[in-house]
């Protein structure tokens, strides 16, 4: 296939290189052009299954210890090449980084919430990367510092804070730390009054725990060091070594995740067991930590449910005979018998019930209808139910911290592409009246009136209507096909990319770009069927939707067909990899972050972290039907000898979700196969993992890098004219 953009790409790219090189002053045009990309050795590795023979020339790049000198040298050579090629954009990246962090409220703080006898909050200090966690006896009173994360993170290349948990009597603090970015945490304990750390240290955990009500026992999940699955629940008593901890539950089915929580009334410790399409919940009396977890309802294949407790009843959000879920209730003694469940809210094929909150006098229901979120207040008793009203064409609303079931006040968060995140509090005794507790401050000259959001539906090739969220700057948008278009997508795990506010994208909008989120199938923007139609043997719909949204937006004048850029990360990186194999001519440049691109080989290897519990998402390639289907779209396997867009690929050496060797192999094979002269840059963060850099400010370096890549190539690197 010939990329019809090959000529125009070079015509745009080379003059910009010349112009920027004059300003950078540290790299000559000759140096940039003559720099040669790394060429990886080809060492064929034969793979045979279901009568299909594959040869993986770059299989050797896998090193679970991340110490192999040859592999490290290759990754460092990729970084050196990227650095040399990116030199013309370094000044632009710095400008963008300054813009991005310049909009942040340097002294940002959360809205304090009351739990037991204190008001808890976290805040930042100007110039520091990490939060300070505080509490006070009275709202607005003198605060005491529970944890200064900056002190804990000092001199660390990477620092990840896990859960922060205060004991029920508010005397002890437990917190998790990850210093490698593999999402394996040590948990520490601190006496709040004295500030002293206990000798107790829990290693190999998922970073979170739950306190029993005796303030002496905690429950936590240990991870398998190879697969990184949290599969064991332990009970620990303060003052005893971890070696003496009691194993209270072990998940033997490696297709399940487990997680711990606590009911809002604090009477039950809750153990969640979840695979992609099946769930189970077990509970333990929080006053009896030496007891055993007991399932409320044993797992049934295809049945998903979650619970909230009020008094002696559980409210059950369930997909039993309800594709988009319905709400039921039952007593704990009758829970295991579904025939005893009572319906509270019937299933609606057009409305997905997403979450509930139980306060003493109110049932709060969060749902989604045609992609828009809604909050309904349902008082117990005679008072009529009502919805909270919002006016933006696209927005997200959800339940914020509501720490006490005895409260008659409700906190929600609200955001839209043109409205910074806002925390509202409703006094439910007063109806729909609300108070704005806090709105995210955007420093600089931000004015929401300068921007416009739109929500529309684009026809996919099979007739499905794909929701799209758009935002642009009014005075720079023409709707005549002249604006450059940035399109983002994800499309997996039922995860919805919300149409919320992101101050970062102002740097794109202010330079005339239109920003679009394609809510493709595989997410749950349009309810559970939208997810089911984009997973397993329906996965191709995700890729078709993304390409068809691009086509539709261009046809409707939202973007210039020669200046469309796209980005996605993780499963969204799979989306990018498949899209550029199948429709490379649609995209001028693409960024794929921590991309999941070697799907067949990875899903066949149960030793790789997070594989077996993904079978219900992608399919099990040990079965021929799934093997054939997954192979048909696997980005690594389907690379062709054709022109590709300009590409920026990023990964972290310590990535725990998508191992670094997937994008490394993908880039090596792309270098061998692609027939164009477009940029292919690969950045390996040798210190980071799946989430990129740690720290409030440092993480914007990655965003600035991506934006500089796109804007530099597009010639949108000039000073802003506001």
PDB file of C-alpha atoms in Angstrom, residues 541-698:
ATOM      1  CA  UNK A 541     -15.200  -3.095  15.851  1.00  0.00           C
ATOM      2  CA  UNK A 542     -12.930  -0.956  18.052  1.00  0.00           C
ATOM      3  CA  UNK A 543     -10.492  -0.378  15.193  1.00  0.00           C
ATOM      4  CA  UNK A 544     -13.216   0.193  12.609  1.00  0.00           C
ATOM      5  CA  UNK A 545     -14.933   2.703  14.893  1.00  0.00           C
ATOM      6  CA  UNK A 546     -11.761   4.722  15.377  1.00  0.00           C
ATOM      7  CA  UNK A 547     -10.981   4.883  11.657  1.00  0.00           C
ATOM      8  CA  UNK A 548     -14.597   5.659  10.771  1.00  0.00           C
ATOM      9  CA  UNK A 549     -14.683   8.496  13.307  1.00  0.00           C
ATOM     10  CA  UNK A 550     -11.604   9.980  11.655  1.00  0.00           C
ATOM     11  CA  UNK A 551     -13.243   9.688   8.255  1.00  0.00           C
ATOM     12  CA  UNK A 552     -16.505  11.194   9.504  1.00  0.00           C
ATOM     13  CA  UNK A 553     -14.895  14.129  11.310  1.00  0.00           C
ATOM     14  CA  UNK A 554     -12.870  15.009   8.232  1.00  0.00           C
ATOM     15  CA  UNK A 555     -15.945  14.782   5.992  1.00  0.00           C
ATOM     16  CA  UNK A 556     -17.870  17.076   8.347  1.00  0.00           C
ATOM     17  CA  UNK A 557     -15.116  19.704   8.284  1.00  0.00           C
ATOM     18  CA  UNK A 558     -13.741  19.190  11.783  1.00  0.00           C
ATOM     19  CA  UNK A 559     -10.272  18.291  10.568  1.00  0.00           C
ATOM     20  CA  UNK A 560      -7.801  18.494   7.709  1.00  0.00           C
ATOM     21  CA  UNK A 561      -7.382  15.049   6.143  1.00  0.00           C
ATOM     22  CA  UNK A 562      -3.641  15.647   5.759  1.00  0.00           C
ATOM     23  CA  UNK A 563      -3.162  16.773   9.360  1.00  0.00           C
ATOM     24  CA  UNK A 564      -4.804  14.137  11.546  1.00  0.00           C
ATOM     25  CA  UNK A 565      -2.783  12.899  14.513  1.00  0.00           C
ATOM     26  CA  UNK A 566      -3.840  10.177  16.926  1.00  0.00           C
ATOM     27  CA  UNK A 567      -2.797   8.875  20.322  1.00  0.00           C
ATOM     28  CA  UNK A 568      -3.560   6.050  22.724  1.00  0.00           C
ATOM     29  CA  UNK A 569      -1.886   4.160  25.539  1.00  0.00           C
ATOM     30  CA  UNK A 570      -1.798   0.590  26.846  1.00  0.00           C
ATOM     31  CA  UNK A 571      -4.898  -1.063  25.324  1.00  0.00           C
ATOM     32  CA  UNK A 572      -5.226   2.233  23.470  1.00  0.00           C
ATOM     33  CA  UNK A 573      -1.745   1.512  22.124  1.00  0.00           C
ATOM     34  CA  UNK A 574      -3.152  -1.726  20.710  1.00  0.00           C
ATOM     35  CA  UNK A 575      -5.794   0.448  19.079  1.00  0.00           C
ATOM     36  CA  UNK A 576      -3.089   2.666  17.558  1.00  0.00           C
ATOM     37  CA  UNK A 577      -1.062  -0.327  16.358  1.00  0.00           C
ATOM     38  CA  UNK A 578      -4.007  -1.944  14.620  1.00  0.00           C
ATOM     39  CA  UNK A 579      -5.242   1.308  13.101  1.00  0.00           C
ATOM     40  CA  UNK A 580      -1.898   2.155  11.494  1.00  0.00           C
ATOM     41  CA  UNK A 581      -1.668  -1.345  10.030  1.00  0.00           C
ATOM     42  CA  UNK A 582      -5.179  -1.187   8.621  1.00  0.00           C
ATOM     43  CA  UNK A 583      -5.554   2.470   7.620  1.00  0.00           C
ATOM     44  CA  UNK A 584      -2.146   4.203   7.737  1.00  0.00           C
ATOM     45  CA  UNK A 585      -3.180   6.697   5.067  1.00  0.00           C
ATOM     46  CA  UNK A 586      -5.650   8.325   7.465  1.00  0.00           C
ATOM     47  CA  UNK A 587      -3.017   9.556   9.914  1.00  0.00           C
ATOM     48  CA  UNK A 588      -0.135  11.988   9.610  1.00  0.00           C
ATOM     49  CA  UNK A 589       1.427  11.110  12.975  1.00  0.00           C
ATOM     50  CA  UNK A 590       0.611   8.729  15.832  1.00  0.00           C
ATOM     51  CA  UNK A 591       1.762   8.384  19.444  1.00  0.00           C
ATOM     52  CA  UNK A 592       1.504   4.944  21.052  1.00  0.00           C
ATOM     53  CA  UNK A 593       2.270   4.881  24.766  1.00  0.00           C
ATOM     54  CA  UNK A 594       3.110   1.638  26.613  1.00  0.00           C
ATOM     55  CA  UNK A 595       1.340  -0.163  23.760  1.00  0.00           C
ATOM     56  CA  UNK A 596      -0.028  -3.692  24.051  1.00  0.00           C
ATOM     57  CA  UNK A 597       0.983  -4.840  20.569  1.00  0.00           C
ATOM     58  CA  UNK A 598       2.199  -8.451  20.724  1.00  0.00           C
ATOM     59  CA  UNK A 599      -1.149  -9.792  21.806  1.00  0.00           C
ATOM     60  CA  UNK A 600      -0.951 -13.407  20.623  1.00  0.00           C
ATOM     61  CA  UNK A 601       2.474 -14.275  22.011  1.00  0.00           C
ATOM     62  CA  UNK A 602       1.773 -12.479  25.278  1.00  0.00           C
ATOM     63  CA  UNK A 603      -1.585 -14.118  25.823  1.00  0.00           C
ATOM     64  CA  UNK A 604      -0.033 -17.540  25.216  1.00  0.00           C
ATOM     65  CA  UNK A 605       2.515 -17.043  27.988  1.00  0.00           C
ATOM     66  CA  UNK A 606       1.000 -17.494  31.448  1.00  0.00           C
ATOM     67  CA  UNK A 607       4.247 -16.412  33.118  1.00  0.00           C
ATOM     68  CA  UNK A 608       3.836 -12.875  31.837  1.00  0.00           C
ATOM     69  CA  UNK A 609       2.045 -10.618  34.348  1.00  0.00           C
ATOM     70  CA  UNK A 610      -1.681 -10.144  33.893  1.00  0.00           C
ATOM     71  CA  UNK A 611      -2.240 -12.723  31.157  1.00  0.00           C
ATOM     72  CA  UNK A 612      -4.622 -15.445  32.288  1.00  0.00           C
ATOM     73  CA  UNK A 613      -7.148 -13.067  33.801  1.00  0.00           C
ATOM     74  CA  UNK A 614      -7.383 -11.299  30.444  1.00  0.00           C
ATOM     75  CA  UNK A 615      -8.839 -14.265  28.562  1.00  0.00           C
ATOM     76  CA  UNK A 616     -12.396 -12.945  28.871  1.00  0.00           C
ATOM     77  CA  UNK A 617     -11.289  -9.635  27.390  1.00  0.00           C
ATOM     78  CA  UNK A 618      -9.290 -10.796  24.366  1.00  0.00           C
ATOM     79  CA  UNK A 619      -9.902 -14.524  24.160  1.00  0.00           C
ATOM     80  CA  UNK A 620      -7.711 -17.525  24.943  1.00  0.00           C
ATOM     81  CA  UNK A 621      -5.413 -18.128  21.964  1.00  0.00           C
ATOM     82  CA  UNK A 622      -4.934 -21.726  23.066  1.00  0.00           C
ATOM     83  CA  UNK A 623      -8.325 -22.148  21.387  1.00  0.00           C
ATOM     84  CA  UNK A 624      -8.016 -21.978  17.610  1.00  0.00           C
ATOM     85  CA  UNK A 625     -10.984 -19.656  16.979  1.00  0.00           C
ATOM     86  CA  UNK A 626      -9.507 -17.024  19.278  1.00  0.00           C
ATOM     87  CA  UNK A 627      -5.963 -17.613  18.058  1.00  0.00           C
ATOM     88  CA  UNK A 628      -6.967 -16.989  14.448  1.00  0.00           C
ATOM     89  CA  UNK A 629      -9.012 -13.920  15.314  1.00  0.00           C
ATOM     90  CA  UNK A 630      -6.405 -12.330  17.583  1.00  0.00           C
ATOM     91  CA  UNK A 631      -3.685 -13.017  15.009  1.00  0.00           C
ATOM     92  CA  UNK A 632      -5.760 -11.220  12.371  1.00  0.00           C
ATOM     93  CA  UNK A 633      -5.395  -7.878  14.168  1.00  0.00           C
ATOM     94  CA  UNK A 634      -2.285  -8.292  16.344  1.00  0.00           C
ATOM     95  CA  UNK A 635      -0.253  -5.139  15.598  1.00  0.00           C
ATOM     96  CA  UNK A 636       3.105  -6.934  15.825  1.00  0.00           C
ATOM     97  CA  UNK A 637       2.091  -9.863  13.647  1.00  0.00           C
ATOM     98  CA  UNK A 638       0.280  -7.768  11.037  1.00  0.00           C
ATOM     99  CA  UNK A 639       3.034  -5.260  10.234  1.00  0.00           C
ATOM    100  CA  UNK A 640       3.197  -4.882   6.443  1.00  0.00           C
ATOM    101  CA  UNK A 641       5.702  -3.531   3.965  1.00  0.00           C
ATOM    102  CA  UNK A 642       3.952  -0.215   3.525  1.00  0.00           C
ATOM    103  CA  UNK A 643       4.215   3.441   4.449  1.00  0.00           C
ATOM    104  CA  UNK A 644       3.385   4.309   8.050  1.00  0.00           C
ATOM    105  CA  UNK A 645       2.674   7.662   9.718  1.00  0.00           C
ATOM    106  CA  UNK A 646       5.271   9.455  11.802  1.00  0.00           C
ATOM    107  CA  UNK A 647       5.433   7.441  15.034  1.00  0.00           C
ATOM    108  CA  UNK A 648       6.366   8.176  18.623  1.00  0.00           C
ATOM    109  CA  UNK A 649       6.415   5.071  20.826  1.00  0.00           C
ATOM    110  CA  UNK A 650       7.059   5.187  24.574  1.00  0.00           C
ATOM    111  CA  UNK A 651       7.506   2.601  27.298  1.00  0.00           C
ATOM    112  CA  UNK A 652       8.950   2.134  30.782  1.00  0.00           C
ATOM    113  CA  UNK A 653      11.595  -0.482  31.471  1.00  0.00           C
ATOM    114  CA  UNK A 654       9.787  -1.543  34.652  1.00  0.00           C
ATOM    115  CA  UNK A 655       6.275  -1.576  33.203  1.00  0.00           C
ATOM    116  CA  UNK A 656       4.167  -4.080  35.139  1.00  0.00           C
ATOM    117  CA  UNK A 657       1.172  -4.070  32.800  1.00  0.00           C
ATOM    118  CA  UNK A 658       2.661  -4.130  29.284  1.00  0.00           C
ATOM    119  CA  UNK A 659       6.213  -5.444  29.398  1.00  0.00           C
ATOM    120  CA  UNK A 660       8.832  -3.206  27.774  1.00  0.00           C
ATOM    121  CA  UNK A 661       9.798  -5.874  25.219  1.00  0.00           C
ATOM    122  CA  UNK A 662       6.459  -5.647  23.401  1.00  0.00           C
ATOM    123  CA  UNK A 663       6.984  -2.094  22.100  1.00  0.00           C
ATOM    124  CA  UNK A 664      10.729  -2.764  21.713  1.00  0.00           C
ATOM    125  CA  UNK A 665      10.038  -5.684  19.372  1.00  0.00           C
ATOM    126  CA  UNK A 666       7.305  -3.767  17.583  1.00  0.00           C
ATOM    127  CA  UNK A 667       9.590  -0.813  16.864  1.00  0.00           C
ATOM    128  CA  UNK A 668      12.390  -3.090  15.647  1.00  0.00           C
ATOM    129  CA  UNK A 669      10.059  -4.868  13.231  1.00  0.00           C
ATOM    130  CA  UNK A 670       8.513  -1.591  12.042  1.00  0.00           C
ATOM    131  CA  UNK A 671      11.986  -0.262  11.256  1.00  0.00           C
ATOM    132  CA  UNK A 672      12.610  -3.323   9.097  1.00  0.00           C
ATOM    133  CA  UNK A 673       9.255  -3.292   7.290  1.00  0.00           C
ATOM    134  CA  UNK A 674       8.152   0.307   6.801  1.00  0.00           C
ATOM    135  CA  UNK A 675       8.737   1.778   3.362  1.00  0.00           C
ATOM    136  CA  UNK A 676       8.602   5.485   4.235  1.00  0.00           C
ATOM    137  CA  UNK A 677      11.085   8.050   5.516  1.00  0.00           C
ATOM    138  CA  UNK A 678       8.818   9.252   8.308  1.00  0.00           C
ATOM    139  CA  UNK A 679      10.069   9.523  11.852  1.00  0.00           C
ATOM    140  CA  UNK A 680       9.924   6.468  14.104  1.00  0.00           C
ATOM    141  CA  UNK A 681      11.074   7.450  17.580  1.00  0.00           C
ATOM    142  CA  UNK A 682      11.184   5.115  20.577  1.00  0.00           C
ATOM    143  CA  UNK A 683      11.601   6.509  24.084  1.00  0.00           C
ATOM    144  CA  UNK A 684      12.322   4.072  26.917  1.00  0.00           C
ATOM    145  CA  UNK A 685      12.096   5.544  30.402  1.00  0.00           C
ATOM    146  CA  UNK A 686      14.704   3.465  32.202  1.00  0.00           C
ATOM    147  CA  UNK A 687      13.281   4.384  35.622  1.00  0.00           C
ATOM    148  CA  UNK A 688       9.515   4.285  35.114  1.00  0.00           C
ATOM    149  CA  UNK A 689       6.727   1.761  34.695  1.00  0.00           C
ATOM    150  CA  UNK A 690       3.254   1.697  33.164  1.00  0.00           C
ATOM    151  CA  UNK A 691       2.189   5.074  34.488  1.00  0.00           C
ATOM    152  CA  UNK A 692       5.263   6.954  33.324  1.00  0.00           C
ATOM    153  CA  UNK A 693       7.146   9.398  35.485  1.00  0.00           C
ATOM    154  CA  UNK A 694       6.113   9.949  39.079  1.00  0.00           C
ATOM    155  CA  UNK A 695       5.509  13.334  40.613  1.00  0.00           C
ATOM    156  CA  UNK A 696       2.986  16.073  40.017  1.00  0.00           C
ATOM    157  CA  UNK A 697       5.173  18.077  37.625  1.00  0.00           C
ATOM    158  CA  UNK A 698       7.527  15.517  36.147  1.00  0.00           C
TER     159      UNK A 698
END
